[in-house]
Amino acid sequence: EQIVALAEDIIANRAKYSEACKGKKLATLFYELDRTRLSFTSAMMELGGSVIGFSDANSSSVSKGETVADTVRVIRCFADIIAMRHFKEGAAVASQYAGVPVINAGDGSHSHPTQTLTDLLTIKREKGRFDNMTIGFSGDLKFGRTVHSLIKALSRYSGIKVILIAPQELRLPDYMLAEMSENSKLE
């Protein structure tokens, strides 16, 4: 909720934040081609910072066998913060080797916390609250990391009813259904 409140303040007072990251560098390490990298690049530029990194791991030392841990160890020498998207679930654990903050910009089909923050901001701006709502999800619920993250975030609020619509082969994974049933706040 604090992050959403900060985002609302940034939207309302853009000039106030226009140099918040002046002199800072964001490294975008995207092991999957994705437009999310452009969102991070744009945001950092809006905050007065600069961006380095790669959008295709095949054009980096990764193609020679460098591990994620080795990559972040090197990148920390050049950047103040890292935004990373990886095709493997749990790749964000690379943060333990980074020595600088690492933003999980999505990993495998597991999670996409930054998209969840954007979704929560939209919900707050459109509905004015996070509780007592019915929210439907349809389509690829099995591999949809954005769905998984948003359901987890919504589970913190009361009165949330979730409706899931997907073909059998793309239904929400069992571990997510178990998490939903364990949390009495979700219906």
Coordinates of C-alpha atoms in Angstrom, one line a residue:
E1 CA 0.0 0.0 0.0
Q2 CA 3.0 2.3 0.7
I3 CA 4.3 1.7 -2.8
V4 CA 1.0 2.3 -4.4
A5 CA 0.7 5.6 -2.4
L6 CA 4.2 6.6 -3.6
A7 CA 3.2 5.8 -7.2
E8 CA 0.1 8.0 -6.8
D9 CA 2.3 10.8 -5.5
I10 CA 4.7 10.4 -8.4
I11 CA 1.8 10.6 -10.8
A12 CA 0.4 13.7 -9.1
N13 CA 3.8 15.5 -8.7
R14 CA 6.0 14.4 -11.6
A15 CA 8.4 17.4 -11.3
K16 CA 9.1 16.6 -7.7
Y17 CA 10.6 13.2 -8.7
S18 CA 12.1 14.2 -12.1
E19 CA 15.7 13.9 -10.7
A20 CA 15.1 11.4 -7.9
C21 CA 17.5 9.0 -9.6
K22 CA 19.9 11.5 -11.0
G23 CA 23.4 9.9 -11.2
K24 CA 22.0 6.4 -10.7
K25 CA 22.2 3.6 -13.2
L26 CA 19.6 0.8 -13.7
A27 CA 20.8 -2.4 -15.3
T28 CA 18.1 -4.3 -17.2
L29 CA 19.0 -8.0 -17.4
F30 CA 16.3 -9.5 -19.5
Y31 CA 16.8 -13.2 -20.3
E32 CA 13.5 -13.1 -22.2
L33 CA 12.5 -10.6 -24.9
D34 CA 9.7 -8.6 -23.4
R35 CA 8.2 -5.1 -23.5
T36 CA 8.5 -4.9 -19.7
R37 CA 12.2 -3.9 -20.2
L38 CA 10.9 -0.7 -21.9
S39 CA 8.7 0.1 -18.9
F40 CA 11.8 0.0 -16.6
T41 CA 13.8 2.0 -19.0
S42 CA 11.1 4.6 -19.3
A43 CA 10.6 4.8 -15.6
M44 CA 14.3 5.2 -14.8
M45 CA 14.6 8.0 -17.4
E46 CA 11.5 9.7 -16.0
L47 CA 13.3 9.7 -12.6
G48 CA 16.4 11.3 -14.1
G49 CA 18.6 8.1 -14.1
S50 CA 20.3 6.2 -16.9
V51 CA 20.0 2.6 -18.1
I52 CA 22.4 -0.1 -19.1
G53 CA 21.9 -3.8 -19.7
F54 CA 20.8 -6.3 -22.2
S55 CA 17.5 -7.4 -23.7
D56 CA 18.8 -10.6 -25.2
A57 CA 21.0 -12.8 -23.0
N58 CA 22.4 -14.4 -26.2
S59 CA 24.3 -11.2 -26.8
S60 CA 26.0 -11.3 -23.4
S61 CA 28.4 -13.6 -21.6
V62 CA 25.5 -15.8 -20.7
S63 CA 25.9 -17.3 -24.2
K64 CA 29.3 -18.5 -23.1
G65 CA 28.0 -20.2 -20.0
E66 CA 28.1 -17.4 -17.4
T67 CA 25.6 -18.1 -14.6
V68 CA 23.0 -15.6 -13.3
A69 CA 25.0 -15.3 -10.1
D70 CA 28.2 -14.4 -12.0
T71 CA 26.3 -12.0 -14.2
V72 CA 24.9 -10.0 -11.2
R73 CA 28.3 -10.0 -9.5
V74 CA 29.8 -8.3 -12.5
I75 CA 26.8 -5.9 -13.2
R76 CA 26.8 -4.7 -9.6
C77 CA 30.1 -3.0 -10.4
F78 CA 28.4 -0.9 -13.0
A79 CA 24.8 -0.3 -11.7
D80 CA 23.0 0.9 -8.6
I81 CA 20.0 -1.3 -9.1
I82 CA 19.2 -4.3 -11.3
A83 CA 15.8 -5.2 -13.0
M84 CA 15.8 -8.8 -14.1
R85 CA 13.4 -11.0 -16.1
H86 CA 14.3 -14.6 -16.3
F87 CA 12.7 -17.7 -17.8
K88 CA 13.5 -19.9 -14.7
E89 CA 11.3 -19.8 -11.6
G90 CA 13.2 -18.5 -8.6
A91 CA 15.9 -16.7 -10.6
A92 CA 15.4 -13.6 -8.5
V93 CA 17.5 -15.4 -5.8
A94 CA 20.3 -13.9 -7.7
S95 CA 19.7 -10.9 -5.5
Q96 CA 21.8 -12.7 -2.8
Y97 CA 24.8 -12.3 -5.0
A98 CA 24.2 -8.8 -6.4
G99 CA 25.2 -6.5 -3.6
V100 CA 22.7 -4.0 -5.0
P101 CA 18.9 -4.1 -5.0
V102 CA 17.4 -6.5 -7.6
I103 CA 13.8 -6.0 -8.9
N104 CA 12.1 -9.2 -10.0
A105 CA 10.6 -8.2 -13.3
G106 CA 9.2 -11.8 -13.7
D107 CA 10.6 -15.2 -13.3
G108 CA 9.4 -18.3 -15.1
S109 CA 5.6 -18.8 -14.8
H110 CA 6.0 -18.2 -11.1
S111 CA 5.6 -14.5 -10.4
H112 CA 5.6 -10.9 -11.8
P113 CA 5.5 -8.7 -8.7
T114 CA 6.1 -5.4 -10.6
Q115 CA 3.1 -6.0 -12.8
T116 CA 1.1 -6.7 -9.7
L117 CA 2.1 -3.3 -8.3
T118 CA 0.8 -1.8 -11.5
D119 CA -2.4 -3.8 -11.3
L120 CA -2.9 -2.7 -7.7
L121 CA -2.3 0.9 -8.6
T122 CA -5.0 0.6 -11.4
I123 CA -7.4 -1.1 -9.0
K124 CA -6.9 1.6 -6.4
R125 CA -7.3 4.5 -8.9
E126 CA -10.4 2.9 -10.5
K127 CA -12.1 1.4 -7.4
G128 CA -10.5 3.4 -4.6
R129 CA -10.0 0.2 -2.5
F130 CA -8.5 -3.2 -2.4
D131 CA -11.2 -5.1 -0.4
N132 CA -14.8 -6.3 -1.0
M133 CA -14.5 -7.0 -4.7
T134 CA -15.1 -9.7 -7.2
I135 CA -12.3 -10.1 -9.7
G136 CA -12.3 -12.5 -12.6
F137 CA -9.3 -14.0 -14.3
S138 CA -9.6 -15.8 -17.7
G139 CA -7.2 -17.3 -20.2
D140 CA -3.9 -18.8 -19.4
L141 CA -4.0 -19.2 -15.7
K142 CA -1.4 -22.0 -15.6
F143 CA 1.6 -20.1 -16.9
G144 CA 0.3 -16.5 -16.3
R145 CA 2.8 -15.1 -13.8
T146 CA 0.9 -11.9 -13.6
V147 CA -2.3 -13.8 -12.5
H148 CA -0.3 -15.7 -9.8
S149 CA 1.2 -12.6 -8.4
L150 CA -2.0 -10.6 -8.3
I151 CA -3.9 -13.4 -6.7
K152 CA -1.3 -13.6 -3.9
A153 CA -1.4 -9.8 -3.4
L154 CA -5.2 -9.8 -3.3
S155 CA -5.2 -12.5 -0.7
R156 CA -4.1 -9.9 1.8
Y157 CA -7.5 -8.2 1.6
S158 CA -10.9 -9.2 2.9
G159 CA -14.0 -9.7 0.9
I160 CA -12.2 -10.7 -2.3
K161 CA -14.0 -13.2 -4.5
V162 CA -11.9 -14.7 -7.3
I163 CA -13.5 -16.2 -10.4
L164 CA -11.3 -18.4 -12.6
I165 CA -12.1 -19.2 -16.2
A166 CA -9.7 -21.3 -18.3
P167 CA -9.7 -24.5 -20.3
Q168 CA -8.6 -27.6 -18.4
E169 CA -5.1 -27.5 -19.7
L170 CA -4.5 -23.9 -18.7
R171 CA -6.2 -23.9 -15.3
L172 CA -4.5 -22.4 -12.2
P173 CA -1.8 -24.8 -10.9
D174 CA -2.6 -26.9 -7.9
Y175 CA -0.1 -25.1 -5.6
M176 CA -1.9 -21.8 -6.3
L177 CA -5.3 -23.4 -5.6
A178 CA -3.9 -24.7 -2.3
E179 CA -2.6 -21.3 -1.4
M180 CA -6.0 -19.8 -2.2
S181 CA -7.8 -22.4 -0.1
E182 CA -5.4 -21.8 2.9
N183 CA -6.2 -18.1 2.9
S184 CA -9.6 -17.5 4.3
K185 CA -9.8 -14.0 2.8
L186 CA -10.2 -15.3 -0.8
E187 CA -13.4 -17.0 -1.9

